[in-house]
Amino acid sequence: VFRSAAAGYFFEHLPWLGVEVNYSINNHDLDTAISAKVADDSDGPRRGLNSGNFTGVVDVSHYSTIGFLLKFSPQKEETYSGFGLFGGLGFGVDILNVKGVEFLDTNRTKQRDADEEIMLDLDFLLSVGIDYKIRNNAKAYGEYKYKNASFGSSAFDGVVDYEFDLEESSFTFGFA
C-alpha cells in the first residue's frame, strides 16, 4: 500500500516560485538487487573468507520519504485554455526498514543475515505536472514524481559490505 500527502505554497511576490513538503510511505515488501563484497580489516580481506564481489537481495519491509521541493510554474496569466504546467526539484530523507540481506558467496552458497536494520539516506526528487483551473481557487492536477537514492551498509557483524540503489516513479492526481 502506497500513501502520500503534500502541502505547498506559491509566493505572492514571486508567483513562479513555490515550496512543497511531502510525505510518502510504502508498506509493501520490496526485494531489490544488491552488490556486496567482503569487507577489509587492517590486514586486507578478513581471515577465512574468500574475497570477491557478490550479488544478492535486500528485503525491505517498508520505507518512507519526507521530501522538500522548490516548485516552479509559469506566471498565472500564462495558462493555456485553463491548463498550466509546473515542476519541482528537491531532496528527500528516506527511512527504510530492512528485514534482512542474502547473497550467494564465492562458493555459490546462500548466506542470509536477518538482523533488522533502519537505514537513512538522502535522495533526489523531481516532479513535473499539469493542472486545470476549475474555478478561481480550485484546480485539478496530475503529477509525475521520481526519486533516486543510494544506500550502503554492512551485514554479518561488519564482515560484508553491500550497497543498492532505490528508484521510484509515481503518478499523483488530485484537487488543490
PDB file of N, CA and C in Angstrom, residues 56-157:
ATOM      1  N   GLY A  56      23.192 -10.142  -4.605  1.00  0.00           N
ATOM      2  CA  GLY A  56      22.206 -10.654  -3.681  1.00  0.00           C
ATOM      3  C   GLY A  56      20.961  -9.804  -3.685  1.00  0.00           C
ATOM      4  N   VAL A  57      20.194  -9.934  -2.609  1.00  0.00           N
ATOM      5  CA  VAL A  57      18.915  -9.255  -2.475  1.00  0.00           C
ATOM      6  C   VAL A  57      18.792  -8.712  -1.065  1.00  0.00           C
ATOM      7  N   VAL A  58      18.285  -7.479  -0.953  1.00  0.00           N
ATOM      8  CA  VAL A  58      17.950  -6.917   0.350  1.00  0.00           C
ATOM      9  C   VAL A  58      16.429  -6.912   0.461  1.00  0.00           C
ATOM     10  N   ASP A  59      15.910  -7.314   1.617  1.00  0.00           N
ATOM     11  CA  ASP A  59      14.471  -7.417   1.856  1.00  0.00           C
ATOM     12  C   ASP A  59      14.031  -6.220   2.692  1.00  0.00           C
ATOM     13  N   VAL A  60      13.297  -5.286   2.069  1.00  0.00           N
ATOM     14  CA  VAL A  60      12.823  -4.074   2.727  1.00  0.00           C
ATOM     15  C   VAL A  60      11.341  -4.265   3.032  1.00  0.00           C
ATOM     16  N   SER A  61      10.951  -4.192   4.313  1.00  0.00           N
ATOM     17  CA  SER A  61       9.541  -4.400   4.665  1.00  0.00           C
ATOM     18  C   SER A  61       8.708  -3.160   4.377  1.00  0.00           C
ATOM     19  N   HIS A  62       9.239  -1.969   4.604  1.00  0.00           N
ATOM     20  CA  HIS A  62       8.554  -0.735   4.238  1.00  0.00           C
ATOM     21  C   HIS A  62       9.564   0.411   4.257  1.00  0.00           C
ATOM     22  N   TYR A  63       9.211   1.466   3.536  1.00  0.00           N
ATOM     23  CA  TYR A  63      10.053   2.656   3.554  1.00  0.00           C
ATOM     24  C   TYR A  63       9.200   3.899   3.408  1.00  0.00           C
ATOM     25  N   SER A  64       9.725   4.992   3.921  1.00  0.00           N
ATOM     26  CA  SER A  64       9.010   6.261   3.837  1.00  0.00           C
ATOM     27  C   SER A  64       9.991   7.358   3.453  1.00  0.00           C
ATOM     28  N   THR A  65       9.438   8.436   2.928  1.00  0.00           N
ATOM     29  CA  THR A  65      10.241   9.574   2.486  1.00  0.00           C
ATOM     30  C   THR A  65       9.583  10.866   2.951  1.00  0.00           C
ATOM     31  N   ILE A  66      10.386  11.763   3.478  1.00  0.00           N
ATOM     32  CA  ILE A  66       9.969  13.130   3.765  1.00  0.00           C
ATOM     33  C   ILE A  66      10.703  13.991   2.750  1.00  0.00           C
ATOM     34  N   GLY A  67       9.953  14.683   1.876  1.00  0.00           N
ATOM     35  CA  GLY A  67      10.560  15.421   0.781  1.00  0.00           C
ATOM     36  C   GLY A  67      10.375  16.921   0.895  1.00  0.00           C
ATOM     37  N   PHE A  68      11.351  17.651   0.349  1.00  0.00           N
ATOM     38  CA  PHE A  68      11.343  19.105   0.306  1.00  0.00           C
ATOM     39  C   PHE A  68      11.681  19.517  -1.126  1.00  0.00           C
ATOM     40  N   LEU A  69      10.771  20.257  -1.768  1.00  0.00           N
ATOM     41  CA  LEU A  69      10.976  20.638  -3.163  1.00  0.00           C
ATOM     42  C   LEU A  69      10.779  22.133  -3.362  1.00  0.00           C
ATOM     43  N   LEU A  70      11.552  22.689  -4.281  1.00  0.00           N
ATOM     44  CA  LEU A  70      11.259  24.005  -4.839  1.00  0.00           C
ATOM     45  C   LEU A  70      10.379  23.758  -6.040  1.00  0.00           C
ATOM     46  N   LYS A  71       9.265  24.461  -6.128  1.00  0.00           N
ATOM     47  CA  LYS A  71       8.320  24.287  -7.229  1.00  0.00           C
ATOM     48  C   LYS A  71       8.402  25.502  -8.152  1.00  0.00           C
ATOM     49  N   PHE A  72       8.257  25.251  -9.435  1.00  0.00           N
ATOM     50  CA  PHE A  72       8.340  26.296 -10.452  1.00  0.00           C
ATOM     51  C   PHE A  72       7.101  26.222 -11.334  1.00  0.00           C
ATOM     52  N   SER A  73       6.549  27.397 -11.678  1.00  0.00           N
ATOM     53  CA  SER A  73       5.362  27.453 -12.525  1.00  0.00           C
ATOM     54  C   SER A  73       5.401  28.743 -13.331  1.00  0.00           C
ATOM     55  N   PRO A  74       4.948  28.728 -14.584  1.00  0.00           N
ATOM     56  CA  PRO A  74       4.861  29.981 -15.339  1.00  0.00           C
ATOM     57  C   PRO A  74       3.910  30.960 -14.642  1.00  0.00           C
ATOM     58  N   GLN A  75       4.012  32.222 -15.000  1.00  0.00           N
ATOM     59  CA  GLN A  75       3.126  33.234 -14.417  1.00  0.00           C
ATOM     60  C   GLN A  75       1.675  32.799 -14.553  1.00  0.00           C
ATOM     61  N   LYS A  76       0.842  33.175 -13.590  1.00  0.00           N
ATOM     62  CA  LYS A  76      -0.555  32.753 -13.583  1.00  0.00           C
ATOM     63  C   LYS A  76      -1.293  33.165 -14.850  1.00  0.00           C
ATOM     64  N   GLU A  77      -0.903  34.280 -15.454  1.00  0.00           N
ATOM     65  CA  GLU A  77      -1.572  34.727 -16.667  1.00  0.00           C
ATOM     66  C   GLU A  77      -1.214  33.849 -17.863  1.00  0.00           C
ATOM     67  N   GLU A  78      -0.161  33.078 -17.757  1.00  0.00           N
ATOM     68  CA  GLU A  78       0.314  32.272 -18.873  1.00  0.00           C
ATOM     69  C   GLU A  78      -0.249  30.853 -18.831  1.00  0.00           C
ATOM     70  N   THR A  79      -1.565  30.741 -18.717  1.00  0.00           N
ATOM     71  CA  THR A  79      -2.199  29.434 -18.817  1.00  0.00           C
ATOM     72  C   THR A  79      -2.771  29.290 -20.219  1.00  0.00           C
ATOM     73  N   TYR A  80      -2.957  28.087 -20.623  1.00  0.00           N
ATOM     74  CA  TYR A  80      -3.433  27.802 -21.963  1.00  0.00           C
ATOM     75  C   TYR A  80      -4.788  27.123 -21.869  1.00  0.00           C
ATOM     76  N   SER A  81      -5.856  27.894 -22.123  1.00  0.00           N
ATOM     77  CA  SER A  81      -7.233  27.379 -22.033  1.00  0.00           C
ATOM     78  C   SER A  81      -7.491  26.751 -20.661  1.00  0.00           C
ATOM     79  N   GLY A  82      -6.945  27.346 -19.614  1.00  0.00           N
ATOM     80  CA  GLY A  82      -7.133  26.847 -18.263  1.00  0.00           C
ATOM     81  C   GLY A  82      -6.085  25.863 -17.795  1.00  0.00           C
ATOM     82  N   PHE A  83      -5.203  25.403 -18.691  1.00  0.00           N
ATOM     83  CA  PHE A  83      -4.159  24.450 -18.320  1.00  0.00           C
ATOM     84  C   PHE A  83      -2.872  25.178 -17.954  1.00  0.00           C
ATOM     85  N   GLY A  84      -2.179  24.693 -16.949  1.00  0.00           N
ATOM     86  CA  GLY A  84      -0.890  25.239 -16.548  1.00  0.00           C
ATOM     87  C   GLY A  84       0.096  24.124 -16.274  1.00  0.00           C
ATOM     88  N   LEU A  85       1.369  24.426 -16.406  1.00  0.00           N
ATOM     89  CA  LEU A  85       2.443  23.457 -16.141  1.00  0.00           C
ATOM     90  C   LEU A  85       3.166  23.841 -14.856  1.00  0.00           C
ATOM     91  N   PHE A  86       3.753  22.862 -14.215  1.00  0.00           N
ATOM     92  CA  PHE A  86       4.593  23.117 -13.049  1.00  0.00           C
ATOM     93  C   PHE A  86       5.630  22.017 -12.934  1.00  0.00           C
ATOM     94  N   GLY A  87       6.669  22.288 -12.179  1.00  0.00           N
ATOM     95  CA  GLY A  87       7.726  21.313 -11.948  1.00  0.00           C
ATOM     96  C   GLY A  87       8.348  21.536 -10.589  1.00  0.00           C
ATOM     97  N   GLY A  88       9.138  20.602 -10.150  1.00  0.00           N
ATOM     98  CA  GLY A  88       9.791  20.724  -8.856  1.00  0.00           C
ATOM     99  C   GLY A  88      11.096  19.960  -8.821  1.00  0.00           C
ATOM    100  N   LEU A  89      11.990  20.428  -7.965  1.00  0.00           N
ATOM    101  CA  LEU A  89      13.311  19.828  -7.789  1.00  0.00           C
ATOM    102  C   LEU A  89      13.655  19.919  -6.315  1.00  0.00           C
ATOM    103  N   GLY A  90      14.142  18.822  -5.734  1.00  0.00           N
ATOM    104  CA  GLY A  90      14.467  18.873  -4.318  1.00  0.00           C
ATOM    105  C   GLY A  90      15.154  17.625  -3.820  1.00  0.00           C
ATOM    106  N   PHE A  91      15.063  17.423  -2.518  1.00  0.00           N
ATOM    107  CA  PHE A  91      15.685  16.264  -1.879  1.00  0.00           C
ATOM    108  C   PHE A  91      14.715  15.676  -0.870  1.00  0.00           C
ATOM    109  N   GLY A  92      14.958  14.448  -0.506  1.00  0.00           N
ATOM    110  CA  GLY A  92      14.138  13.772   0.490  1.00  0.00           C
ATOM    111  C   GLY A  92      15.003  12.991   1.458  1.00  0.00           C
ATOM    112  N   VAL A  93      14.445  12.694   2.595  1.00  0.00           N
ATOM    113  CA  VAL A  93      15.080  11.837   3.589  1.00  0.00           C
ATOM    114  C   VAL A  93      14.328  10.513   3.566  1.00  0.00           C
ATOM    115  N   ASP A  94      15.018   9.442   3.182  1.00  0.00           N
ATOM    116  CA  ASP A  94      14.419   8.110   3.115  1.00  0.00           C
ATOM    117  C   ASP A  94      14.692   7.352   4.405  1.00  0.00           C
ATOM    118  N   ILE A  95      13.672   6.648   4.878  1.00  0.00           N
ATOM    119  CA  ILE A  95      13.784   5.810   6.065  1.00  0.00           C
ATOM    120  C   ILE A  95      13.347   4.410   5.642  1.00  0.00           C
ATOM    121  N   LEU A  96      14.259   3.446   5.669  1.00  0.00           N
ATOM    122  CA  LEU A  96      13.975   2.075   5.247  1.00  0.00           C
ATOM    123  C   LEU A  96      14.040   1.141   6.438  1.00  0.00           C
ATOM    124  N   ASN A  97      13.130   0.182   6.476  1.00  0.00           N
ATOM    125  CA  ASN A  97      13.186  -0.889   7.454  1.00  0.00           C
ATOM    126  C   ASN A  97      13.622  -2.141   6.708  1.00  0.00           C
ATOM    127  N   VAL A  98      14.885  -2.505   6.864  1.00  0.00           N
ATOM    128  CA  VAL A  98      15.463  -3.664   6.181  1.00  0.00           C
ATOM    129  C   VAL A  98      15.292  -4.889   7.077  1.00  0.00           C
ATOM    130  N   LYS A  99      14.577  -5.911   6.565  1.00  0.00           N
ATOM    131  CA  LYS A  99      14.362  -7.148   7.330  1.00  0.00           C
ATOM    132  C   LYS A  99      15.569  -8.073   7.264  1.00  0.00           C
ATOM    133  N   GLY A 100      16.284  -8.066   6.149  1.00  0.00           N
ATOM    134  CA  GLY A 100      17.423  -8.958   6.020  1.00  0.00           C
ATOM    135  C   GLY A 100      18.092  -8.787   4.678  1.00  0.00           C
ATOM    136  N   VAL A 101      19.250  -9.401   4.548  1.00  0.00           N
ATOM    137  CA  VAL A 101      20.003  -9.373   3.304  1.00  0.00           C
ATOM    138  C   VAL A 101      20.517 -10.790   3.037  1.00  0.00           C
ATOM    139  N   GLU A 102      20.468 -11.202   1.769  1.00  0.00           N
ATOM    140  CA  GLU A 102      21.018 -12.513   1.432  1.00  0.00           C
ATOM    141  C   GLU A 102      21.774 -12.412   0.112  1.00  0.00           C
ATOM    142  N   PHE A 103      22.776 -13.268  -0.026  1.00  0.00           N
ATOM    143  CA  PHE A 103      23.575 -13.292  -1.245  1.00  0.00           C
ATOM    144  C   PHE A 103      24.198 -14.662  -1.403  1.00  0.00           C
ATOM    145  N   LEU A 104      24.701 -14.924  -2.603  1.00  0.00           N
ATOM    146  CA  LEU A 104      25.460 -16.146  -2.863  1.00  0.00           C
ATOM    147  C   LEU A 104      26.935 -15.806  -2.720  1.00  0.00           C
ATOM    148  N   ASP A 105      27.646 -16.555  -1.878  1.00  0.00           N
ATOM    149  CA  ASP A 105      29.071 -16.274  -1.709  1.00  0.00           C
ATOM    150  C   ASP A 105      29.866 -16.903  -2.861  1.00  0.00           C
ATOM    151  N   THR A 106      31.203 -16.816  -2.790  1.00  0.00           N
ATOM    152  CA  THR A 106      32.035 -17.312  -3.889  1.00  0.00           C
ATOM    153  C   THR A 106      31.903 -18.822  -4.081  1.00  0.00           C
ATOM    154  N   ASN A 107      31.441 -19.547  -3.077  1.00  0.00           N
ATOM    155  CA  ASN A 107      31.208 -20.988  -3.196  1.00  0.00           C
ATOM    156  C   ASN A 107      29.782 -21.287  -3.650  1.00  0.00           C
ATOM    157  N   ARG A 108      29.022 -20.256  -4.061  1.00  0.00           N
ATOM    158  CA  ARG A 108      27.629 -20.359  -4.515  1.00  0.00           C
ATOM    159  C   ARG A 108      26.721 -20.867  -3.404  1.00  0.00           C
ATOM    160  N   THR A 109      27.076 -20.567  -2.151  1.00  0.00           N
ATOM    161  CA  THR A 109      26.262 -20.922  -1.000  1.00  0.00           C
ATOM    162  C   THR A 109      25.449 -19.703  -0.585  1.00  0.00           C
ATOM    163  N   LYS A 110      24.146 -19.908  -0.385  1.00  0.00           N
ATOM    164  CA  LYS A 110      23.288 -18.787   0.011  1.00  0.00           C
ATOM    165  C   LYS A 110      23.565 -18.417   1.464  1.00  0.00           C
ATOM    166  N   GLN A 111      23.825 -17.150   1.696  1.00  0.00           N
ATOM    167  CA  GLN A 111      24.060 -16.620   3.034  1.00  0.00           C
ATOM    168  C   GLN A 111      22.951 -15.624   3.346  1.00  0.00           C
ATOM    169  N   ARG A 112      22.413 -15.644   4.563  1.00  0.00           N
ATOM    170  CA  ARG A 112      21.354 -14.704   4.951  1.00  0.00           C
ATOM    171  C   ARG A 112      21.652 -14.126   6.321  1.00  0.00           C
ATOM    172  N   ASP A 113      21.486 -12.814   6.432  1.00  0.00           N
ATOM    173  CA  ASP A 113      21.614 -12.109   7.701  1.00  0.00           C
ATOM    174  C   ASP A 113      20.254 -11.474   7.968  1.00  0.00           C
ATOM    175  N   ALA A 114      19.579 -11.916   9.031  1.00  0.00           N
ATOM    176  CA  ALA A 114      18.208 -11.493   9.283  1.00  0.00           C
ATOM    177  C   ALA A 114      18.097 -10.400  10.338  1.00  0.00           C
ATOM    178  N   ASP A 115      19.193  -9.748  10.689  1.00  0.00           N
ATOM    179  CA  ASP A 115      19.112  -8.650  11.649  1.00  0.00           C
ATOM    180  C   ASP A 115      18.362  -7.484  11.023  1.00  0.00           C
ATOM    181  N   GLU A 116      17.270  -7.060  11.678  1.00  0.00           N
ATOM    182  CA  GLU A 116      16.531  -5.909  11.157  1.00  0.00           C
ATOM    183  C   GLU A 116      17.359  -4.650  11.379  1.00  0.00           C
ATOM    184  N   GLU A 117      17.239  -3.738  10.440  1.00  0.00           N
ATOM    185  CA  GLU A 117      18.032  -2.519  10.480  1.00  0.00           C
ATOM    186  C   GLU A 117      17.205  -1.372   9.915  1.00  0.00           C
ATOM    187  N   ILE A 118      17.316  -0.225  10.523  1.00  0.00           N
ATOM    188  CA  ILE A 118      16.709   1.007   9.995  1.00  0.00           C
ATOM    189  C   ILE A 118      17.819   1.776   9.294  1.00  0.00           C
ATOM    190  N   MET A 119      17.574   2.141   8.024  1.00  0.00           N
ATOM    191  CA  MET A 119      18.576   2.869   7.242  1.00  0.00           C
ATOM    192  C   MET A 119      18.022   4.237   6.860  1.00  0.00           C
ATOM    193  N   LEU A 120      18.880   5.235   6.880  1.00  0.00           N
ATOM    194  CA  LEU A 120      18.527   6.598   6.473  1.00  0.00           C
ATOM    195  C   LEU A 120      19.423   7.021   5.324  1.00  0.00           C
ATOM    196  N   ASP A 121      18.857   7.780   4.387  1.00  0.00           N
ATOM    197  CA  ASP A 121      19.669   8.316   3.305  1.00  0.00           C
ATOM    198  C   ASP A 121      18.934   9.489   2.668  1.00  0.00           C
ATOM    199  N   LEU A 122      19.698  10.351   2.010  1.00  0.00           N
ATOM    200  CA  LEU A 122      19.120  11.449   1.240  1.00  0.00           C
ATOM    201  C   LEU A 122      18.868  10.977  -0.183  1.00  0.00           C
ATOM    202  N   ASP A 123      17.815  11.486  -0.794  1.00  0.00           N
ATOM    203  CA  ASP A 123      17.556  11.141  -2.179  1.00  0.00           C
ATOM    204  C   ASP A 123      17.281  12.391  -3.000  1.00  0.00           C
ATOM    205  N   PHE A 124      17.251  12.215  -4.294  1.00  0.00           N
ATOM    206  CA  PHE A 124      16.980  13.259  -5.278  1.00  0.00           C
ATOM    207  C   PHE A 124      15.513  13.152  -5.680  1.00  0.00           C
ATOM    208  N   LEU A 125      14.797  14.280  -5.679  1.00  0.00           N
ATOM    209  CA  LEU A 125      13.385  14.302  -6.053  1.00  0.00           C
ATOM    210  C   LEU A 125      13.169  15.195  -7.262  1.00  0.00           C
ATOM    211  N   LEU A 126      12.311  14.748  -8.158  1.00  0.00           N
ATOM    212  CA  LEU A 126      11.962  15.502  -9.359  1.00  0.00           C
ATOM    213  C   LEU A 126      10.468  15.329  -9.584  1.00  0.00           C
ATOM    214  N   SER A 127       9.797  16.412  -9.949  1.00  0.00           N
ATOM    215  CA  SER A 127       8.373  16.308 -10.260  1.00  0.00           C
ATOM    216  C   SER A 127       8.039  17.214 -11.430  1.00  0.00           C
ATOM    217  N   VAL A 128       7.027  16.814 -12.186  1.00  0.00           N
ATOM    218  CA  VAL A 128       6.517  17.612 -13.297  1.00  0.00           C
ATOM    219  C   VAL A 128       5.026  17.312 -13.406  1.00  0.00           C
ATOM    220  N   GLY A 129       4.246  18.348 -13.682  1.00  0.00           N
ATOM    221  CA  GLY A 129       2.812  18.122 -13.716  1.00  0.00           C
ATOM    222  C   GLY A 129       2.058  19.144 -14.534  1.00  0.00           C
ATOM    223  N   ILE A 130       0.768  18.914 -14.609  1.00  0.00           N
ATOM    224  CA  ILE A 130      -0.143  19.791 -15.331  1.00  0.00           C
ATOM    225  C   ILE A 130      -1.373  19.983 -14.450  1.00  0.00           C
ATOM    226  N   ASP A 131      -1.905  21.205 -14.456  1.00  0.00           N
ATOM    227  CA  ASP A 131      -3.135  21.444 -13.706  1.00  0.00           C
ATOM    228  C   ASP A 131      -4.164  22.116 -14.608  1.00  0.00           C
ATOM    229  N   TYR A 132      -5.405  22.052 -14.176  1.00  0.00           N
ATOM    230  CA  TYR A 132      -6.503  22.650 -14.922  1.00  0.00           C
ATOM    231  C   TYR A 132      -7.340  23.487 -13.964  1.00  0.00           C
ATOM    232  N   LYS A 133      -7.517  24.745 -14.299  1.00  0.00           N
ATOM    233  CA  LYS A 133      -8.262  25.666 -13.453  1.00  0.00           C
ATOM    234  C   LYS A 133      -9.764  25.385 -13.587  1.00  0.00           C
ATOM    235  N   ILE A 134     -10.380  24.948 -12.486  1.00  0.00           N
ATOM    236  CA  ILE A 134     -11.814  24.669 -12.452  1.00  0.00           C
ATOM    237  C   ILE A 134     -12.578  25.942 -12.076  1.00  0.00           C
ATOM    238  N   ARG A 135     -12.098  26.621 -11.042  1.00  0.00           N
ATOM    239  CA  ARG A 135     -12.635  27.893 -10.552  1.00  0.00           C
ATOM    240  C   ARG A 135     -11.456  28.766 -10.151  1.00  0.00           C
ATOM    241  N   ASN A 136     -11.741  29.960  -9.637  1.00  0.00           N
ATOM    242  CA  ASN A 136     -10.657  30.870  -9.254  1.00  0.00           C
ATOM    243  C   ASN A 136      -9.666  30.238  -8.282  1.00  0.00           C
ATOM    244  N   ASN A 137     -10.160  29.546  -7.283  1.00  0.00           N
ATOM    245  CA  ASN A 137      -9.273  28.967  -6.271  1.00  0.00           C
ATOM    246  C   ASN A 137      -9.332  27.442  -6.251  1.00  0.00           C
ATOM    247  N   ALA A 138      -9.658  26.823  -7.366  1.00  0.00           N
ATOM    248  CA  ALA A 138      -9.747  25.361  -7.403  1.00  0.00           C
ATOM    249  C   ALA A 138      -9.129  24.842  -8.706  1.00  0.00           C
ATOM    250  N   LYS A 139      -8.261  23.845  -8.568  1.00  0.00           N
ATOM    251  CA  LYS A 139      -7.603  23.228  -9.719  1.00  0.00           C
ATOM    252  C   LYS A 139      -7.596  21.716  -9.560  1.00  0.00           C
ATOM    253  N   ALA A 140      -7.697  21.032 -10.674  1.00  0.00           N
ATOM    254  CA  ALA A 140      -7.442  19.595 -10.722  1.00  0.00           C
ATOM    255  C   ALA A 140      -6.030  19.438 -11.290  1.00  0.00           C
ATOM    256  N   TYR A 141      -5.293  18.452 -10.824  1.00  0.00           N
ATOM    257  CA  TYR A 141      -3.921  18.298 -11.298  1.00  0.00           C
ATOM    258  C   TYR A 141      -3.526  16.835 -11.435  1.00  0.00           C
ATOM    259  N   GLY A 142      -2.510  16.620 -12.233  1.00  0.00           N
ATOM    260  CA  GLY A 142      -1.841  15.336 -12.369  1.00  0.00           C
ATOM    261  C   GLY A 142      -0.347  15.593 -12.310  1.00  0.00           C
ATOM    262  N   GLU A 143       0.380  14.730 -11.616  1.00  0.00           N
ATOM    263  CA  GLU A 143       1.816  14.974 -11.401  1.00  0.00           C
ATOM    264  C   GLU A 143       2.590  13.666 -11.446  1.00  0.00           C
ATOM    265  N   TYR A 144       3.736  13.701 -12.109  1.00  0.00           N
ATOM    266  CA  TYR A 144       4.677  12.584 -12.123  1.00  0.00           C
ATOM    267  C   TYR A 144       5.794  12.921 -11.146  1.00  0.00           C
ATOM    268  N   LYS A 145       6.147  11.958 -10.267  1.00  0.00           N
ATOM    269  CA  LYS A 145       7.232  12.163  -9.300  1.00  0.00           C
ATOM    270  C   LYS A 145       8.255  11.041  -9.440  1.00  0.00           C
ATOM    271  N   TYR A 146       9.517  11.424  -9.328  1.00  0.00           N
ATOM    272  CA  TYR A 146      10.634  10.481  -9.438  1.00  0.00           C
ATOM    273  C   TYR A 146      11.565  10.717  -8.264  1.00  0.00           C
ATOM    274  N   LYS A 147      12.073   9.621  -7.691  1.00  0.00           N
ATOM    275  CA  LYS A 147      13.105   9.754  -6.654  1.00  0.00           C
ATOM    276  C   LYS A 147      14.155   8.676  -6.837  1.00  0.00           C
ATOM    277  N   ASN A 148      15.365   9.001  -6.433  1.00  0.00           N
ATOM    278  CA  ASN A 148      16.505   8.097  -6.572  1.00  0.00           C
ATOM    279  C   ASN A 148      17.377   8.239  -5.341  1.00  0.00           C
ATOM    280  N   ALA A 149      17.735   7.118  -4.730  1.00  0.00           N
ATOM    281  CA  ALA A 149      18.607   7.123  -3.560  1.00  0.00           C
ATOM    282  C   ALA A 149      19.563   5.934  -3.643  1.00  0.00           C
ATOM    283  N   SER A 150      20.737   6.085  -3.055  1.00  0.00           N
ATOM    284  CA  SER A 150      21.720   5.010  -2.968  1.00  0.00           C
ATOM    285  C   SER A 150      21.973   4.706  -1.496  1.00  0.00           C
ATOM    286  N   PHE A 151      21.954   3.425  -1.158  1.00  0.00           N
ATOM    287  CA  PHE A 151      22.141   3.005   0.229  1.00  0.00           C
ATOM    288  C   PHE A 151      23.349   2.090   0.333  1.00  0.00           C
ATOM    289  N   GLY A 152      23.952   2.091   1.488  1.00  0.00           N
ATOM    290  CA  GLY A 152      25.064   1.194   1.758  1.00  0.00           C
ATOM    291  C   GLY A 152      25.067   0.826   3.228  1.00  0.00           C
ATOM    292  N   SER A 153      25.448  -0.412   3.525  1.00  0.00           N
ATOM    293  CA  SER A 153      25.512  -0.870   4.907  1.00  0.00           C
ATOM    294  C   SER A 153      26.403  -2.098   4.977  1.00  0.00           C
ATOM    295  N   SER A 154      26.396  -2.749   6.105  1.00  0.00           N
ATOM    296  CA  SER A 154      27.168  -3.983   6.250  1.00  0.00           C
ATOM    297  C   SER A 154      26.301  -5.039   6.916  1.00  0.00           C
ATOM    298  N   ALA A 155      26.660  -6.279   6.711  1.00  0.00           N
ATOM    299  CA  ALA A 155      25.935  -7.412   7.286  1.00  0.00           C
ATOM    300  C   ALA A 155      26.937  -8.362   7.926  1.00  0.00           C
ATOM    301  N   PHE A 156      26.434  -9.349   8.628  1.00  0.00           N
ATOM    302  CA  PHE A 156      27.270 -10.362   9.280  1.00  0.00           C
ATOM    303  C   PHE A 156      28.316  -9.704  10.178  1.00  0.00           C
ATOM    304  N   ASP A 157      27.834  -8.817  11.036  1.00  0.00           N
ATOM    305  CA  ASP A 157      28.697  -8.117  12.005  1.00  0.00           C
ATOM    306  C   ASP A 157      29.841  -7.376  11.334  1.00  0.00           C
TER     307      ASP A 157
END
